[in-house]
Amino acid sequence: MIYKKKQVKNKIICTALVAVLLSTGIFPMYSHAEDRNVNDVYSYENVHPETASEEVQNSETSEDNTTVSDENIYKKHDNDAGIASFDFRGTEVAGENNKKSEEDAKLRKYDPRILGYMTDVKDQGKLGICWTFTGNAALESFLKRNGYGDYHLSEEHMRWWGKDGVYDWNIGDEEGSTNETSVGYFTSWLGPKYEKDLPYNGNQTRLEGAKKPANYDSAPLTDIQVLDVVNVARDRESVKSAITKYGAVTSGYYNNPRYVSRDEDSFFCNEALGQNHAIAIVGWDDDYSKDNFDGRAGKPQNNGAWLVKNSWGKYNSENGYLWISYEDKTILSFTDNYSIARVQQEQGQKMYQHEYSLSSMLKDNVVSAANRFNFGKNESLQGVMFATDSGGANYELYFIPEENGALNYAGRMYLKSGKVPFSGYFTVDISDFPLPTGYGALMVKLDDRSNGKKASIGLEKNVADFKMFVSKGQKGETYLLKNGKFEDLNSMEQFAPGNVVIKGITKPLEGGDEITGSDRFDTAVRIASRGWTTSNEVFLVNGSAIADALTATPLAKLKSAPILLTKKDSADKIVMDKIKSLGAKKVTIIGGDNSVSEKVVKQLKAEGLDVERIAGTSRYDTSKKIAENIMYNKKDIEAVAIANGKKGLADAISFSSVAGEKTIPILLSDEKGKVDSPDGLTDLYSVKDSYIIGGEQSVPKSVEKDFTNVTRLSGNDRNDTNAKIIEKFYPNDELDYAFVVKDGNKNQDMLIDGLAVGAYASDVKSPIILSHGRLSELQKEVLKKKKIKNITQVGGGMNSMSVTELLIMKEAQKKSY
């Protein structure tokens, strides 16, 4: 049986019938192919890619080339975005920066077998999974060529990955696939595995009873992880350069006995028939005689041929290699020609991804796409991998935080930028960017307008009449930036289902601690559980009225009492249970009836608890009354602190652990700088120092005259002020704890976790670190000098980024020991 002639642009995917017998059976090299099941050739006859024009449709460019331009571009060209499926722009590879590769590429003959760069030829048997052998040949070639040694990779693992892997694809044993599938396998880091653990079963299809190996999951991965894969342009010089620079180049040709030489060593097809068999191009000979091609299709006009590694065992005098004429019209006729360009040995990293095989390119004048992931606890971002065929385009990478269930483009954090070096899969190394725990997104912006072309981002989506696998894209995974806002790609009919090829490479960090409950009330209970097994007294404050209780920490610490939170009219069961489990006899309420009502008082008394309330007519008066209580319980107060009662809430929280440890009353100044001090406080002989927390815009200089030996602690913002406090009061190189809390940057209510942990931090003589994301430069400068034994996140949120950042510093300290 022979295949029907295919149109020039029809790609025939690798099938089980890698060699088609003529009815005469004239060529014995194919005798072993008789046992292979004959299938209809899978082709792209009916595939019509929705390819957008490569040229930019306008000449708009921005001088600064920033992300702001995205909004206008998408606004004006919403309808310009298009999709190109299995039709990618290759890279014109040169041997630059590698003198040996450049010299080799100019050789008239290059045979890696002689150089010892090749691994053994394998035999795919009766199955049509040549794509697995071709992919492994490319990676094995790269590894041996680049000094990693001999690796013998498992085609059996890749075979079943394409059937029963993460997506439950069903790439049949006789249907074949494209070289994009093996590239997707490698870049997913779900493979490769070793052939010795998962040997090849090429004698039985799944329909005939073949089963996934029992050790498919348990067999170890190799220590090799693929980072970069180059899509190689089809010109001769690019392929030669890729071979000498990287190793083998994946490709395919249209195998048919009609075009095979009588000695089975060479092949020449003078018709553009597409491809039906995947092979790896490994070398060349510019002088390979045209007379060697004596198949019935005739001879090429000129000498010269590619040396390819086949997957039929050692069936000929070339021991399983084949020479294909430069003038053959099927080899390199399509765009799935790839070389592995960079790998790393396993480093304990983790990959986040939504897709596993590139099928298309999404093209637009400027492409800004993001993949949303649920990041684990305390992970640093160490790389971003994406696919594009826009070699030479400008790229920008950003982390996009999620706030209130939506990606916040305005809060984007810059990661890196540069030029895309080649078409294919490209990994940008990131220097330990601290990720927040939970949802966030990685965004890639690509702009190729400087080259007069549209930019592209790789896309896994369904392609008409291409049924080997289906995309599992779901809402909430991939987003496109339009008019400054993210739109879910899987809500767009023209793209869904699909996901862009953007992957995050992270490193989980050990040593982070967390005190986080289901809500703020639970978090405060958990803090109390950490710091106290018993307590005679408990302080109770409104969980949504932080100002009243802002200055309570030094008094709570003085009485060895934890601070718990309540609602205005009732205390939750978990709070009441904690009061009971501590064995408390007394509850001190901070704030008036508008903060904690008499209903709560009755609730407490009903449990047999004594209740005291400390409240003033305002937050300023309440801070005064708390200070009076401190004076009553401790006669020799040595210092006093002042913070702004409106603007300085974060400053007071920042100082609270110091105030608790050293029993320093915190007074609040009003907007005019007036401070209502308890009678006699400033006259106490024991008071040696006064600390003003915040700059002069917060607490005016005029306040200083009323206090003794004033030291002002202030920075450019609340985070820098926090750094100044830590630098001043925690001078030791080692700290037992550091408690990282939200700084209330956007909502002062978020400071409540800092209030709840203040007494505990005071007890263990450790600082509170304020954060709304990453540490400030001053915080980093102060904290990188310190060895912190226990880095603890208090409450969930973006403060987790700072915990991760501190863990990164801790790792760096270990390496410098």
XYZ file of N, CA and C in Angstrom, residues 15-19 30-38 121-134 155-156 173-174 199-205 310-315:
135
model
N 3.620 8.526 11.656
C 2.672 7.435 11.853
C 3.389 6.133 12.095
N 2.604 5.141 12.451
C 3.190 3.825 12.694
C 3.830 3.270 11.431
N 3.259 3.601 10.290
C 3.799 3.075 9.050
C 4.931 3.967 8.587
N 6.097 3.807 9.177
C 7.234 4.656 8.841
C 7.851 4.259 7.521
N 7.579 3.064 7.059
C 8.032 2.651 5.733
C 6.880 1.933 5.042
N 12.573 -2.933 4.541
C 11.257 -2.686 5.112
C 10.521 -3.959 5.476
N 11.232 -5.098 5.356
C 10.522 -6.346 5.630
C 9.988 -6.392 7.046
N 10.714 -5.762 7.994
C 10.236 -5.777 9.370
C 9.049 -4.862 9.578
N 8.760 -4.031 8.598
C 7.635 -3.112 8.725
C 6.310 -3.764 8.386
N 6.352 -4.962 7.843
C 5.100 -5.609 7.453
C 4.192 -5.852 8.647
N 4.798 -6.017 9.812
C 3.989 -6.295 10.996
C 3.331 -5.044 11.557
N 3.746 -3.899 11.046
C 3.171 -2.660 11.572
C 1.789 -2.446 10.980
N 0.869 -2.005 11.838
C -0.491 -1.788 11.361
C -0.530 -0.597 10.421
N -1.235 -0.751 9.350
C -1.353 0.319 8.382
C -2.485 1.242 8.808
N 21.732 3.874 18.369
C 20.513 3.887 17.567
C 19.511 2.906 18.179
N 18.251 3.307 18.241
C 17.210 2.462 18.824
C 16.225 2.019 17.744
N 15.332 1.120 18.119
C 14.355 0.578 17.172
C 12.952 0.772 17.735
N 12.121 1.520 17.002
C 10.769 1.787 17.477
C 9.831 0.601 17.292
N 10.305 -0.458 16.609
C 9.469 -1.636 16.439
C 8.232 -1.350 15.610
N 7.107 -1.895 16.019
C 5.877 -1.784 15.239
C 5.081 -0.527 15.556
N 5.508 0.239 16.547
C 4.717 1.402 16.966
C 5.064 2.642 16.142
N 4.099 3.531 16.032
C 4.287 4.767 15.282
C 4.592 5.941 16.180
N 5.580 5.787 17.051
C 5.910 6.871 17.989
C 7.338 7.357 17.743
N 7.650 7.552 16.443
C 8.981 8.030 16.071
C 9.321 9.356 16.737
N 8.294 10.164 17.047
C 8.525 11.468 17.667
C 9.206 11.340 19.017
N 8.947 10.260 19.749
C 9.606 10.072 21.046
C 11.085 9.777 20.860
N 11.418 8.976 19.841
C 12.812 8.641 19.571
C 13.575 9.867 19.069
N 12.913 10.657 18.240
C 13.552 11.863 17.718
C 13.824 12.863 18.833
N 11.852 6.178 25.924
C 10.746 6.462 25.017
C 9.431 5.944 25.588
N 9.513 4.892 26.376
C 8.304 4.310 26.962
C 7.621 5.307 27.896
N -0.678 4.852 19.742
C 0.571 4.174 19.399
C 0.791 4.114 17.898
N -0.253 4.396 17.122
C -0.134 4.314 15.668
C -0.459 5.638 14.987
N 12.051 0.407 30.229
C 12.477 -0.056 28.904
C 11.322 -0.030 27.908
N 11.702 0.068 26.651
C 10.719 0.233 25.583
C 10.007 -1.076 25.250
N 8.691 -0.983 25.101
C 7.873 -2.103 24.637
C 7.320 -1.738 23.269
N 8.056 -2.104 22.226
C 7.653 -1.730 20.877
C 6.909 -2.807 20.130
N 6.516 -3.848 20.826
C 5.885 -4.982 20.151
C 4.386 -5.069 20.373
N 3.850 -4.157 21.187
C 2.428 -4.272 21.518
C 1.819 -2.886 21.657
N 0.731 -2.656 20.955
C 0.019 -1.397 21.087
C -0.911 -1.460 22.291
N 18.063 7.610 12.578
C 16.753 7.008 12.414
C 16.395 6.192 13.655
N 15.233 5.577 13.633
C 14.774 4.821 14.806
C 14.268 3.439 14.417
N 15.006 2.806 13.485
C 14.633 1.464 13.038
C 15.725 0.446 13.340
N 16.560 0.733 14.301
C 17.660 -0.173 14.594
C 18.763 -0.049 13.549
N 19.713 -0.966 13.585
C 20.870 -0.919 12.678
C 20.558 -1.724 11.417
N 19.689 -1.162 10.599
C 19.139 -1.897 9.467
C 19.969 -1.788 8.191
